[in-house]
XYZ file of C-alpha atoms in Angstrom:
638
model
C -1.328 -75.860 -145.358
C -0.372 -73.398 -147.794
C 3.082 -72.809 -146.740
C 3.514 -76.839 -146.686
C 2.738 -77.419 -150.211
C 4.728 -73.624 -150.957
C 7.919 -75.246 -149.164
C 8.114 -78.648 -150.635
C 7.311 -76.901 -153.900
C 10.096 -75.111 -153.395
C 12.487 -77.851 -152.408
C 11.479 -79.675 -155.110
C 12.414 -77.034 -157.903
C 15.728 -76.757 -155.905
C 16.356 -80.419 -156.381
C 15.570 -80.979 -159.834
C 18.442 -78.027 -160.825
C 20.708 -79.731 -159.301
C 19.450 -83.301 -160.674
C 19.081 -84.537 -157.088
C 15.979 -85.753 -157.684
C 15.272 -88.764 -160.204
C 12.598 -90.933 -161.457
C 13.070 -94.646 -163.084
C 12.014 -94.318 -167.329
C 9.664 -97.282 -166.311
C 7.588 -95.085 -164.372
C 6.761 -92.809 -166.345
C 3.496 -93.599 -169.017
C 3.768 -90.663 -170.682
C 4.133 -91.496 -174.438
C 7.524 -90.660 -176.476
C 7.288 -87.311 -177.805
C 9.067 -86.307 -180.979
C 8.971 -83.241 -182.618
C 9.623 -82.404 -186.464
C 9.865 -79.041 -187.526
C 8.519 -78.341 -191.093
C 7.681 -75.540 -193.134
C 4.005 -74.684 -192.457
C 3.642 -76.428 -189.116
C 5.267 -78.338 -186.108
C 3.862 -82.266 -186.312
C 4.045 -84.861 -183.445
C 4.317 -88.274 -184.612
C 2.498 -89.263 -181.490
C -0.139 -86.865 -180.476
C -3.150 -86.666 -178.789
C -5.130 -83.948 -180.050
C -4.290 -81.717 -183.365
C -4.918 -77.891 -183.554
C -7.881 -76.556 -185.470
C -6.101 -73.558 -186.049
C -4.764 -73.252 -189.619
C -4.185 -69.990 -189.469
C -1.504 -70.170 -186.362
C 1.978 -69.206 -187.259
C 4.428 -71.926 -185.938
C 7.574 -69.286 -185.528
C 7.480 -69.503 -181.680
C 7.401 -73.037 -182.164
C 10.227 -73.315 -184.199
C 12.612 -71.323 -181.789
C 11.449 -73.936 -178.777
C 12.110 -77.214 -179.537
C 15.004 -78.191 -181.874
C 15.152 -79.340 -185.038
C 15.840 -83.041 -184.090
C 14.385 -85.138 -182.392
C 14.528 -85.153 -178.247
C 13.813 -88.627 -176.189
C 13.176 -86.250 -172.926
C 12.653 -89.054 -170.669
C 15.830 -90.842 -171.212
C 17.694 -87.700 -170.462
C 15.912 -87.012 -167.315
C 16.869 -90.220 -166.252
C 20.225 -90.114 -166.857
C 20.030 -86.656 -164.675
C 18.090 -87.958 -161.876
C 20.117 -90.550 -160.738
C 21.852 -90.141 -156.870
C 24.156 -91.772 -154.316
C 23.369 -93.034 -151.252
C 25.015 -90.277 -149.728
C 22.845 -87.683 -151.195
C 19.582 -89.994 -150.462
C 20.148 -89.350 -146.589
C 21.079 -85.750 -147.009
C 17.804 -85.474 -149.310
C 15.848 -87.241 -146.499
C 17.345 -85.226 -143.996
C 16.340 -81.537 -145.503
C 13.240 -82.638 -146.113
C 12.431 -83.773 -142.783
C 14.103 -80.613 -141.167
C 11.617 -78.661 -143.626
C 8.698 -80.384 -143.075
C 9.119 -79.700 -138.834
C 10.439 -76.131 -139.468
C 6.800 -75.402 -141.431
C 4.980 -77.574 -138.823
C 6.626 -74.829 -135.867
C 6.331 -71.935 -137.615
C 2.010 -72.849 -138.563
C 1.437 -74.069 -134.701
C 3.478 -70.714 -133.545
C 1.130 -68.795 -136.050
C -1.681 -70.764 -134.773
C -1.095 -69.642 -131.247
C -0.525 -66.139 -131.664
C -3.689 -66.071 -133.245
C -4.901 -67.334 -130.143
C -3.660 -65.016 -127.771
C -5.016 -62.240 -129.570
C -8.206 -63.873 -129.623
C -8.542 -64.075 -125.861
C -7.313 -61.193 -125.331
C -10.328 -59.333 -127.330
C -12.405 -61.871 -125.474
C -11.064 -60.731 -121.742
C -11.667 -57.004 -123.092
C -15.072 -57.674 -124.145
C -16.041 -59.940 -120.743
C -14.607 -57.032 -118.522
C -16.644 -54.519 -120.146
C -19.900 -57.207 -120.262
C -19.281 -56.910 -116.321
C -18.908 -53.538 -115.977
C -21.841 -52.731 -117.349
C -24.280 -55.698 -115.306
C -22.837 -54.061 -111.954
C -24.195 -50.513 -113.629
C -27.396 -52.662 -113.604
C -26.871 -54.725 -111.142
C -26.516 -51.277 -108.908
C -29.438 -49.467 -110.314
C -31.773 -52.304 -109.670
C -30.810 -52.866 -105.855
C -31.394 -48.740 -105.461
C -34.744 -49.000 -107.724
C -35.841 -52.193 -105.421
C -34.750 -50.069 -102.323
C -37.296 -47.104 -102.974
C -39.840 -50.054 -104.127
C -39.098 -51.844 -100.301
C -39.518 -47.763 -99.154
C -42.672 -47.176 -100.999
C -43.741 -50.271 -100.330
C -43.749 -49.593 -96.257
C -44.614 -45.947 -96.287
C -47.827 -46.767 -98.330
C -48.711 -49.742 -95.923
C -48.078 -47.294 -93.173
C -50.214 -44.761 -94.496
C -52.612 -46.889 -95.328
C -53.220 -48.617 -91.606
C -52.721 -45.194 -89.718
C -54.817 -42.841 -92.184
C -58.316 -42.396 -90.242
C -55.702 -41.979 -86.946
C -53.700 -39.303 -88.568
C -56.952 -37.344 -90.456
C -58.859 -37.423 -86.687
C -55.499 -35.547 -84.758
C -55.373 -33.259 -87.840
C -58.866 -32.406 -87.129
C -58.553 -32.050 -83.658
C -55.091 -29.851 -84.060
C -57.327 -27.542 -86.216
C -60.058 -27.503 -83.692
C -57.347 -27.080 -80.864
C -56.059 -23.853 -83.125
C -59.239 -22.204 -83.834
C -60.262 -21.913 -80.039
C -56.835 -20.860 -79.046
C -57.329 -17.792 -81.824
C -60.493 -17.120 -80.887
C -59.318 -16.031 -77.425
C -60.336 -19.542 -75.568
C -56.853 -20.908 -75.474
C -55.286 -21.659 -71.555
C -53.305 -19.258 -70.032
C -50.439 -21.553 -68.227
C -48.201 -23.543 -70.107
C -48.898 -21.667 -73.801
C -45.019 -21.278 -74.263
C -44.934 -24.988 -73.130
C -41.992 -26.424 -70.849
C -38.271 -24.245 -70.893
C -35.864 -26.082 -68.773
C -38.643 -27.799 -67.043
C -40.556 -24.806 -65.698
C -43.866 -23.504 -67.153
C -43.512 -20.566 -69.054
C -46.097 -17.541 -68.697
C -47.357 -14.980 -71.818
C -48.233 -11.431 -70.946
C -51.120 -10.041 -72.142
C -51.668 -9.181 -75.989
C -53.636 -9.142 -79.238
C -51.558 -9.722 -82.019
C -48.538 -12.184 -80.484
C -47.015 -13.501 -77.234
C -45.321 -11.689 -75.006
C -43.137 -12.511 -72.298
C -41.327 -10.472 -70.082
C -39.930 -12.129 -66.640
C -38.906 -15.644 -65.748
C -41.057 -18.607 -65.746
C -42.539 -19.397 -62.810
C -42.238 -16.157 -61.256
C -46.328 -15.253 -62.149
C -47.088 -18.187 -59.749
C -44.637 -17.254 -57.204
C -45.938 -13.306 -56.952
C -49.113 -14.332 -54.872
C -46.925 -16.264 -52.373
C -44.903 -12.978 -51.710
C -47.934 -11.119 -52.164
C -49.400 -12.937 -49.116
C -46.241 -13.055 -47.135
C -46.182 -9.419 -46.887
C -47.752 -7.461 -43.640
C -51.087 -6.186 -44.907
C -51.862 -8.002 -47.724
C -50.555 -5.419 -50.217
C -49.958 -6.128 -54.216
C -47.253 -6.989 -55.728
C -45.252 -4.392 -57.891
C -46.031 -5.263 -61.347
C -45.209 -2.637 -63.851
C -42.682 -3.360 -66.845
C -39.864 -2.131 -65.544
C -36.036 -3.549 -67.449
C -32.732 -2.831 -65.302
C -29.579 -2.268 -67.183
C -26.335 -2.710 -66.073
C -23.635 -1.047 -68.311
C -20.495 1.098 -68.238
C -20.518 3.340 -71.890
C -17.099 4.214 -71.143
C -15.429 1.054 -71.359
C -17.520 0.066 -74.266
C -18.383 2.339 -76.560
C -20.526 0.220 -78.964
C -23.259 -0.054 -75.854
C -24.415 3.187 -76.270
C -25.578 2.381 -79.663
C -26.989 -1.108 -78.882
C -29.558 0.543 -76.080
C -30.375 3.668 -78.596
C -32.089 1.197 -80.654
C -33.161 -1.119 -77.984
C -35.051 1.567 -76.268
C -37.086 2.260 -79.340
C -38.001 -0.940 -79.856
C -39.090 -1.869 -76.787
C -41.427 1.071 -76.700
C -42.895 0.099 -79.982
C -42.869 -3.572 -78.642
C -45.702 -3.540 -75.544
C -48.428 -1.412 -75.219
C -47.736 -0.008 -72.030
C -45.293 1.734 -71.359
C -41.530 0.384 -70.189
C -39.442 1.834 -67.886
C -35.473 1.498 -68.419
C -33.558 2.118 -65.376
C -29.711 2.866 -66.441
C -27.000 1.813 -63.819
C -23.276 1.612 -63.730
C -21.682 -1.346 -61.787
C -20.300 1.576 -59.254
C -23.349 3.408 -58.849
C -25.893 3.254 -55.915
C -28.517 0.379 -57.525
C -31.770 -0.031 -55.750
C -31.835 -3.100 -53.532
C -34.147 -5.784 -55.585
C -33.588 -3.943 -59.071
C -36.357 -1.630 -58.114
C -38.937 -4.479 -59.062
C -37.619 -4.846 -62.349
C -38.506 -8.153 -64.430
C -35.334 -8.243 -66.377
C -31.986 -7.264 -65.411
C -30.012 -6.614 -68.653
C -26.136 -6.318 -67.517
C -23.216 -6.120 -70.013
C -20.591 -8.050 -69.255
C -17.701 -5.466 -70.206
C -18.845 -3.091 -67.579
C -18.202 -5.264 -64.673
C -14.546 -6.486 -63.538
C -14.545 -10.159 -62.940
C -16.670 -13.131 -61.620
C -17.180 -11.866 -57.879
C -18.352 -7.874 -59.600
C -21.561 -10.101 -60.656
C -21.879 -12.115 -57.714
C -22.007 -8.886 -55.710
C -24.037 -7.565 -58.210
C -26.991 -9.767 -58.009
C -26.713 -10.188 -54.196
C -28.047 -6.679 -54.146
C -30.431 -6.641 -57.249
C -31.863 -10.480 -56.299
C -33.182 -9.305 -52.900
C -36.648 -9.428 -52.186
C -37.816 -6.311 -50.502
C -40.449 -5.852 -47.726
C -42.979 -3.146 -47.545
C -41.715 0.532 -46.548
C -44.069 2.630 -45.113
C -47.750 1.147 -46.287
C -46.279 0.938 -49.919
C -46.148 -2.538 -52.249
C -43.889 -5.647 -51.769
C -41.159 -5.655 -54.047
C -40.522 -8.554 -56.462
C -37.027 -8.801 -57.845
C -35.950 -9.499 -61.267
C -36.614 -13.285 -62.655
C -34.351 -13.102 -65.736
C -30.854 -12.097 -66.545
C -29.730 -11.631 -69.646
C -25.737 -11.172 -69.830
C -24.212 -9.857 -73.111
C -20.641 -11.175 -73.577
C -18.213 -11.557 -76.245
C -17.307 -14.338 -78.800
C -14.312 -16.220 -78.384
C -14.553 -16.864 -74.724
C -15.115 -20.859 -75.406
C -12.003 -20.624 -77.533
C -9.506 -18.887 -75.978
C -6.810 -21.666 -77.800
C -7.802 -20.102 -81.479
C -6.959 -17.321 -83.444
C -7.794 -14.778 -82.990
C -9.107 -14.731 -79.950
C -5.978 -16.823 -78.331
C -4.885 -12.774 -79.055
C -6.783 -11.008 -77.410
C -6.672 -13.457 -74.530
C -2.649 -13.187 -74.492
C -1.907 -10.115 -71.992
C -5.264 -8.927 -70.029
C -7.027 -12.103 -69.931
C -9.830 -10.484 -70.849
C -11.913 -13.108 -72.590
C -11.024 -15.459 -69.453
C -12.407 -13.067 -67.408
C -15.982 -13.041 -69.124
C -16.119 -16.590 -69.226
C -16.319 -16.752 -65.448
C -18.978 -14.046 -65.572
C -20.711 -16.645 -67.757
C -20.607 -19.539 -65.544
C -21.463 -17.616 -62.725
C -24.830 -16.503 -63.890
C -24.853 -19.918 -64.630
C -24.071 -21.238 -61.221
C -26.831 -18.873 -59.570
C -29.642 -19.208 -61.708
C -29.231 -23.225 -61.164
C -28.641 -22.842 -57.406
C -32.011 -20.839 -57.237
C -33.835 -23.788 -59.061
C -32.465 -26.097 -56.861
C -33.611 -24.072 -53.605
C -36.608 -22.525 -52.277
C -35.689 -18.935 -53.569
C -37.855 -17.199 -56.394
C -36.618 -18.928 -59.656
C -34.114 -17.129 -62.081
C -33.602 -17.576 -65.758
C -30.360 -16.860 -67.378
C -29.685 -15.665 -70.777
C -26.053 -15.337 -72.020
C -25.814 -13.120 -75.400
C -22.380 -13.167 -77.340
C -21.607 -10.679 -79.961
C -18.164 -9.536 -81.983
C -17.385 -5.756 -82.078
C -20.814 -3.782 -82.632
C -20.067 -1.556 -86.115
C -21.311 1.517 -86.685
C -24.435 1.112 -88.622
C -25.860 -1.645 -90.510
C -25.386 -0.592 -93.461
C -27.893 0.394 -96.267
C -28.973 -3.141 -97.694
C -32.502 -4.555 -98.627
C -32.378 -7.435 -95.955
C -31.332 -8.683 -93.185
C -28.547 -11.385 -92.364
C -28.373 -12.112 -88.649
C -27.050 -15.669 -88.265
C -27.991 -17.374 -84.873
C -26.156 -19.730 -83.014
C -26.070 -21.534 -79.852
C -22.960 -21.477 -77.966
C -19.911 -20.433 -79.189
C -19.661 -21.130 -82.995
C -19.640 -17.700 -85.111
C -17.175 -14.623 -85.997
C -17.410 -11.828 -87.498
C -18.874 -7.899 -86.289
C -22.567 -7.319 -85.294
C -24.748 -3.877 -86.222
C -26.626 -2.012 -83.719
C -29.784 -2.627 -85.186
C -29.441 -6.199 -85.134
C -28.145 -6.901 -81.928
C -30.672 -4.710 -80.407
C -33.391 -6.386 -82.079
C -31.336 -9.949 -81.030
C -32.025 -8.747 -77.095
C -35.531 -7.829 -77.881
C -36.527 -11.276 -78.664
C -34.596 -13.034 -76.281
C -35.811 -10.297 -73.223
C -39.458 -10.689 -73.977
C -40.828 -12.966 -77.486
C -38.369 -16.197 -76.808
C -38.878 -19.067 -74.931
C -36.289 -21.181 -76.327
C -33.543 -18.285 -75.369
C -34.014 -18.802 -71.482
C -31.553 -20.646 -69.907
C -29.596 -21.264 -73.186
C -26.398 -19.258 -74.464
C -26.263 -17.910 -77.094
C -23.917 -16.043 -80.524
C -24.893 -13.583 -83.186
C -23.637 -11.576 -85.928
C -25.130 -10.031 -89.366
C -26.746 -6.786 -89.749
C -30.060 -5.017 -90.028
C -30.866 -2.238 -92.243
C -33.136 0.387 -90.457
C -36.462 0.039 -92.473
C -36.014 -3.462 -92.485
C -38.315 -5.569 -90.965
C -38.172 -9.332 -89.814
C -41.515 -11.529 -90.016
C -42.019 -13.345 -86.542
C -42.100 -16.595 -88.191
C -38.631 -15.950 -89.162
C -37.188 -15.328 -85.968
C -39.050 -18.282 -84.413
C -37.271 -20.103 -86.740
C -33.503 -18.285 -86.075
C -34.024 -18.967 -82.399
C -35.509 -22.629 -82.928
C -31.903 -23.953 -82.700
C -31.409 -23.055 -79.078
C -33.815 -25.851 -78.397
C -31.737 -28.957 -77.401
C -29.282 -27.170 -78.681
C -29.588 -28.237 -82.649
C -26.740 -29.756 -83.777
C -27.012 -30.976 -87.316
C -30.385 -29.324 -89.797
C -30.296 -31.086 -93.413
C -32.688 -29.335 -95.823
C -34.258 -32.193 -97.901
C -36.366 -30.178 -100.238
C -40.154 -29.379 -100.798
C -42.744 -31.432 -99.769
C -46.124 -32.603 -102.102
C -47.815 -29.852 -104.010
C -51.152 -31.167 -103.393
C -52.459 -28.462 -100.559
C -55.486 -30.610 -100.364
C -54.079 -33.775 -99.147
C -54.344 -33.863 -94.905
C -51.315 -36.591 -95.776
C -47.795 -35.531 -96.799
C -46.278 -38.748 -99.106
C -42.970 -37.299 -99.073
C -42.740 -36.523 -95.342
C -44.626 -39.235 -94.606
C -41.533 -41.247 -96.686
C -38.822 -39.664 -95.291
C -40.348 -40.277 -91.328
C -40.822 -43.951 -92.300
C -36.974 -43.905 -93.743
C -35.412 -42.422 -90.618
C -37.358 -44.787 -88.327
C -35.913 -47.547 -90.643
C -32.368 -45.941 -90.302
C -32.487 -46.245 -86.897
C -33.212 -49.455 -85.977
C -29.196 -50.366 -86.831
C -28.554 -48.541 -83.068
C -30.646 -51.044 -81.677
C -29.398 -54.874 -80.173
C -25.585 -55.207 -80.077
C -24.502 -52.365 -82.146
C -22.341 -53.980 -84.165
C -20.908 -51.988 -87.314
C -22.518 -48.423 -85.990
C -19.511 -47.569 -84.322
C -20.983 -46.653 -81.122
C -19.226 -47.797 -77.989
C -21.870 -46.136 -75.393
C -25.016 -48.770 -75.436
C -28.060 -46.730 -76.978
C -32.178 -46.999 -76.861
C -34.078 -46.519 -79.867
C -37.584 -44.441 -78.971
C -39.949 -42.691 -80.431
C -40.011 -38.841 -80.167
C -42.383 -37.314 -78.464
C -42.079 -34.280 -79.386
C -45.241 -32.748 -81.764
C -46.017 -30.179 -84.178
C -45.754 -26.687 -83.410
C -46.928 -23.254 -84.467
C -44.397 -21.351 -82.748
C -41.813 -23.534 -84.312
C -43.028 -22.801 -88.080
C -43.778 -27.060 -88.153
C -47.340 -28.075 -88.986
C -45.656 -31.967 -89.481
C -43.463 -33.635 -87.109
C -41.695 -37.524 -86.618
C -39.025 -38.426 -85.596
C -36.907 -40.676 -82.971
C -34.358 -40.491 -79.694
C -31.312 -42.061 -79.664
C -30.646 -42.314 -75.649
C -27.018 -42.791 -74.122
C -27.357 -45.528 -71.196
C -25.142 -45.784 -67.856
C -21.540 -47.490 -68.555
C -19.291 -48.797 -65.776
C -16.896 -46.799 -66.872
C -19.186 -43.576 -65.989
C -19.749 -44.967 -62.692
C -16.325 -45.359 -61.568
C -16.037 -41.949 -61.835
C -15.190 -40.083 -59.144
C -14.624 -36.446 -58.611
C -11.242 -34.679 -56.564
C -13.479 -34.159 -53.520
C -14.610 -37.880 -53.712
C -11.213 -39.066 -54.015
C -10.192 -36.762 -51.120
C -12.833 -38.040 -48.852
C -12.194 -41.989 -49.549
C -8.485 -41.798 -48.971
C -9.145 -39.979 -45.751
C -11.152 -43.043 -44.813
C -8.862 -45.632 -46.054
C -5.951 -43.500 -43.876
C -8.202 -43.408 -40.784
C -7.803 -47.428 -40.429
C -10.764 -48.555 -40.203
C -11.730 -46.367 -36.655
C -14.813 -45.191 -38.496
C -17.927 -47.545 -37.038
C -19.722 -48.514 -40.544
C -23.524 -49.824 -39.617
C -24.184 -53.460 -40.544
C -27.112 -52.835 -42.147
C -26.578 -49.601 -43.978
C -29.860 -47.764 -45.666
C -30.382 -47.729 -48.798
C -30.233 -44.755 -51.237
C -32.545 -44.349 -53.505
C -31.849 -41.993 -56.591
C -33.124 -40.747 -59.638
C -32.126 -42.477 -62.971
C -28.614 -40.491 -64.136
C -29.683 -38.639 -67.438
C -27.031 -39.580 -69.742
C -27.395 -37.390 -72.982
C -29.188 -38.425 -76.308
C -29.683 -37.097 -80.167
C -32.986 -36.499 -80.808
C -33.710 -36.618 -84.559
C -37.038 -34.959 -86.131
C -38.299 -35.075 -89.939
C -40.357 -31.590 -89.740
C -42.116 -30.052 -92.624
C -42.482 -25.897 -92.137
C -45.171 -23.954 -92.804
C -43.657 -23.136 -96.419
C -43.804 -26.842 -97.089
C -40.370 -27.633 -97.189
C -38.654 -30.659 -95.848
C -35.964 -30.766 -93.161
C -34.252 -32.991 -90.656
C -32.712 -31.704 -87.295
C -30.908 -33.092 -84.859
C -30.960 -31.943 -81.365
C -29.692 -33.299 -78.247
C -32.021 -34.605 -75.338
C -32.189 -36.625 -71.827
C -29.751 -33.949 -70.252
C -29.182 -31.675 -67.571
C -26.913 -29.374 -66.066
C -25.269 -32.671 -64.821
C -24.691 -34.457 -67.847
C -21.711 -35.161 -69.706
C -22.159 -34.533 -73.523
C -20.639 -37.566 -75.819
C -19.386 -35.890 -78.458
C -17.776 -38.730 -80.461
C -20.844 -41.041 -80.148
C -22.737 -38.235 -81.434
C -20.386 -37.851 -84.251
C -21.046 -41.337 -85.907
C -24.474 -40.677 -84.803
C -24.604 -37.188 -87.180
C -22.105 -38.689 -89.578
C -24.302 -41.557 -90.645
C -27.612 -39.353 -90.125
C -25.759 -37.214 -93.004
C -25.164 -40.242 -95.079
C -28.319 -41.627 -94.835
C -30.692 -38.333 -95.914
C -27.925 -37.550 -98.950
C -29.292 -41.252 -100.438
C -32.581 -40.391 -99.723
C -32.238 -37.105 -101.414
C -30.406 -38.170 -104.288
C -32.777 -41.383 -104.922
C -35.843 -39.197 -104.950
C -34.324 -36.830 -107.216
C -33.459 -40.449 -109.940
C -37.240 -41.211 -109.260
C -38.588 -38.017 -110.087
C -40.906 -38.224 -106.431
């Protein structure tokens, strides 16, 4: 409004300059206005108020108005008068002044506007930003509430359960200690044989195969006379120091430690591939053979066809037992022949291809023997990198484990001899499994026994995927874990997306969901264990599978014509379910009380095919899953 009354204030003064503008004397009622000058003071004949000021000067009057007298409003009549002309023009810049200040205050208006809304759209973004903040931080506090929530309920129904197995467990532990413990079965199931302990008063021992106790009073009674069984510790090794020169130094520490190792004494019989070796390994339990000693795949086949004979009495003395368990000690890189930089060493001799069919051949025996009737034979396959020269002069160790074919790098004498020590005779979870090692171990050094228990745990399964998900409750006193207890519960949650159709797991293979059955363990370093198995089922797709001597033998029949009489009534076959693979998963908490989740693969055999993409999303998501669990805890302080 301003700038309205400013414009037509300013027209208006232009006007009047230029006596456009006029006004009729009869409109005007302001009174004639004369002024006299005199002497002392300026007088109006008319007036409507007079000064109180005698005192005032009257000189700047006197050089305003003139001396005569001025009729203003007859003269400002005679200049106001216009055409008709100049009334339309008049009109006309008015009106384009009164819409040029109309534009210019809506224009104003609307800018004002804009920047209005703008601050406004700045201000709602930001009011949004910060309610998903909230909004995000209240669906992860109400998702350890819903967590809490079920792990206390589940607590709470299974307590007086859980308290009475804790009780018996301890019960169970004190009579094994106290020398009442059973005999068979203490190493529990390897490959689904019983394993056997030697005698001792400290730890376990076990030296020979499993099964092979049972199997010595068969042999025992098969022989003429009734005569006993060799049983002295006796270990046969196999090895050629002259094609490689870091063996020598590998069995000058093993020998030491296996003295130290039993209490009786152990015999080591040294062979080379081309010597004259007793038939039936001279009754040893354990045939030790390094790979790089013998030439190729039929050098061990002719090898053990000698040293796996069971021998008969000779002249009124014992029955000979052969050796249950080989233990082969390869090389790394022979499962990856296509890297660098054993794709390399590969190149010219073949040498790493050579070793792998060493490998499956022990393989291929020891499960042949299972199959049979023959005395059962466990395998164990051993791969190190180039042995150095010492181990160096550190405070500790650092031998890393593996199963398969996973590690690089070089291997000390020390450690690799103390690597065959455990998997010869302390154990269980090395038989039948293959193995990698490297690291190094000072001399002076010793390893606790929980420790290695723990470095060969992985071979069980094998163990894919270990998360460590941090320490468990403080509270010794509790017979309850709330944490493990919580993270158990959260995993069995987790799981139950595998189960129904599938849809949005990104499996492809149909899946069950069960419980694990496998418990806490002593030997394992776990006094707490839960968990659950995800088990592969049978596809079509698996079952249209057919193998190059299958193929050969139906397109034989379909060539034949038909000449081949089929029975009308054909019997049926009756099979054993397929195992199809699985991933186990287990929430453990270890002796030291810390938290961890492992995932190991189960429902397999020598026959199955491992999935290795569904297992994948499987350990993908299982990652996922404990990373929000870990991080929420850490927000909520439990």
């Amino acid at each position: 409004m301003m700038l309205h009354l400013f414009s037509l204030a300013v027209l208006f003064g232009e006007l009047t300059s230029k006596g456009v503008v006029g006004f009729a004397p009869t409109s005007l009622n302001a009174p004639l206005i004369k002024w006299t000058t005199t002497k002392g003071f300026s007088s109006q004949s008319t007036r409507r108020y007079q000064s109180n000021d005698e005192d005032e000067e009257p000189e700047l009057l006197e050089k305003l108005m003139p001396e005569e007298e001025v009729d203003w409003r007859t003269e400002f009549s005679e200049r106001m008068k216009f055409s008709d002309q100049e009334m339309e023009e008049l009109r006309a810049k008015l009106k384009e002044e009164i819409v040029d200040a109309s534009i210019n205050a809506d224009l104003e208006e609307i800018a004002k506007l804009k920047q209005q809304l703008a601050e406004e759209a700045i201000a709602s973004k930001k009011r949004m930003g910060d309610a998903s903040k909230l909004n995000a931080q209240y669906g992860k506090q109400n998702l350890m509430e819903k967590i809490d929530q079920m792990s206390a309920e589940f607590l709470g129904s299974n307590e007086e359960f859980r308290e009475a197995t804790k009780r018996i467990a301890a019960a169970d532990q004190m009579a094994a200690t106290s020398g009442r413990g059973v005999d068979w079965g203490s190493w529990g199931t390897v490959g689904g044989l019983d394993v056997v302990v030697g005698e001792s008063t400290d730890m376990p021992r076990l030296l020979g195969s499993v099964d092979s106790a049972r199997r010595r009073g068969e042999i025992s009674s098969d022989a003429d006379g009734d005569k006993p069984v060799v049983s002295e510790n006796r270990i046969l090794v196999i090895s050629d120091e002259q094609k490689d020169k870091g063996v020598k130094r590998v069995m000058a520490e093993l020998s030491g430690l296996l003295d130290k190792a039993f209490e009786s004494d152990i015999k080591i019989d040294t062979y080379t591939p081309a010597s004259n070796i007793p038939m039936g390994g001279n009754s040893a339990q354990v045939a030790l053979i390094f790979a790089s000693s013998l030439n190729d795949r039929s050098s061990l086949e002719s090898l053990l066809g000698r040293v796996l004979k069971r021998t008969a009495p000779v002249a009124g003395g014992p029955a000979g037992v052969p050796p249950s368990h080989v233990v082969i000690v390869s090389s790394l890189g022979t499962e990856r022949t296509n890297k660098m930089p054993y794709s390399i060493q590969n190149m010219f001799t073949g040498k790493l291809d050579k070793l792998r069919e060493i490998e499956q051949s022990i393989v291929s025996i020891s499960r042949g023997r299972s199959d049979g009737g023959k005395m059962p034979l466990d395998y164990t396959i051993v791969k190190f990198g180039d042995v150095a020269n010492d181990d160096g002069n550190g405070s500790g160790e650092s031998i890393e484990i593996r199963p398969g074919d996973h590690l690089d790098g070089e291997i000390g004498p020390n450690a690799a001899a103390n690597v065959l020590l455990q998997a010869i005779a302390f154990q269980p979870y090395a038989r039948n499994s293959t193995l990698c090692a490297i690291g190094s171990l000072p001399s002076g050094v010793s390893v606790e026994t929980s420790v290695w228990n723990d470095k060969f745990v992985c071979l069980s399964g094998p163990e894919i995927l270990r998360i460590e998900a941090g320490p468990g409750a403080k509270d010794d006193d509790k017979i309850l874990d709330p944490k493990f207890e919580q993270l158990a519960a959260y995993i069995k949650e987790w799981s139950t997306a595998y189960e129904g159709d599938r849809k949005g797991t990104g499996l492809t293979t149909p899946v069950l969901v069960r419980n694990s059955r496998k418990g806490p363990s002593e030997f394992d370093g776990v006094i707490s264990r839960e968990g659950v198995r995800i088990l592969f089922q049978t596809t079509n797709t698996g079952d249209r599978y057919k193998t190059a001597s299958e193929d050969k033998a139906a397109e034989k029949e379909r060539n034949s014509g038909g000449s081949v009489k089929k029975s009308s009534d054909p019997a049926k076959i009756i099979s054993k379910a397929r195992k199809e693979g699985g991933v186990e998963i287990l929430v453990e908490k270890t002796k030291d009380g810390q938290l961890r989740v492992r995932a190991r693969r189960c429902n397999m055999d020598h026959k199955t095919i491992v999935k290795e993409m569904s297992e994948e999303v499987i350990l993908s998501s299982l990652k996922k899953a404990v990373k929000a669990w870990v991080e929420a805890r850490g927000v909520t302080g439990f």
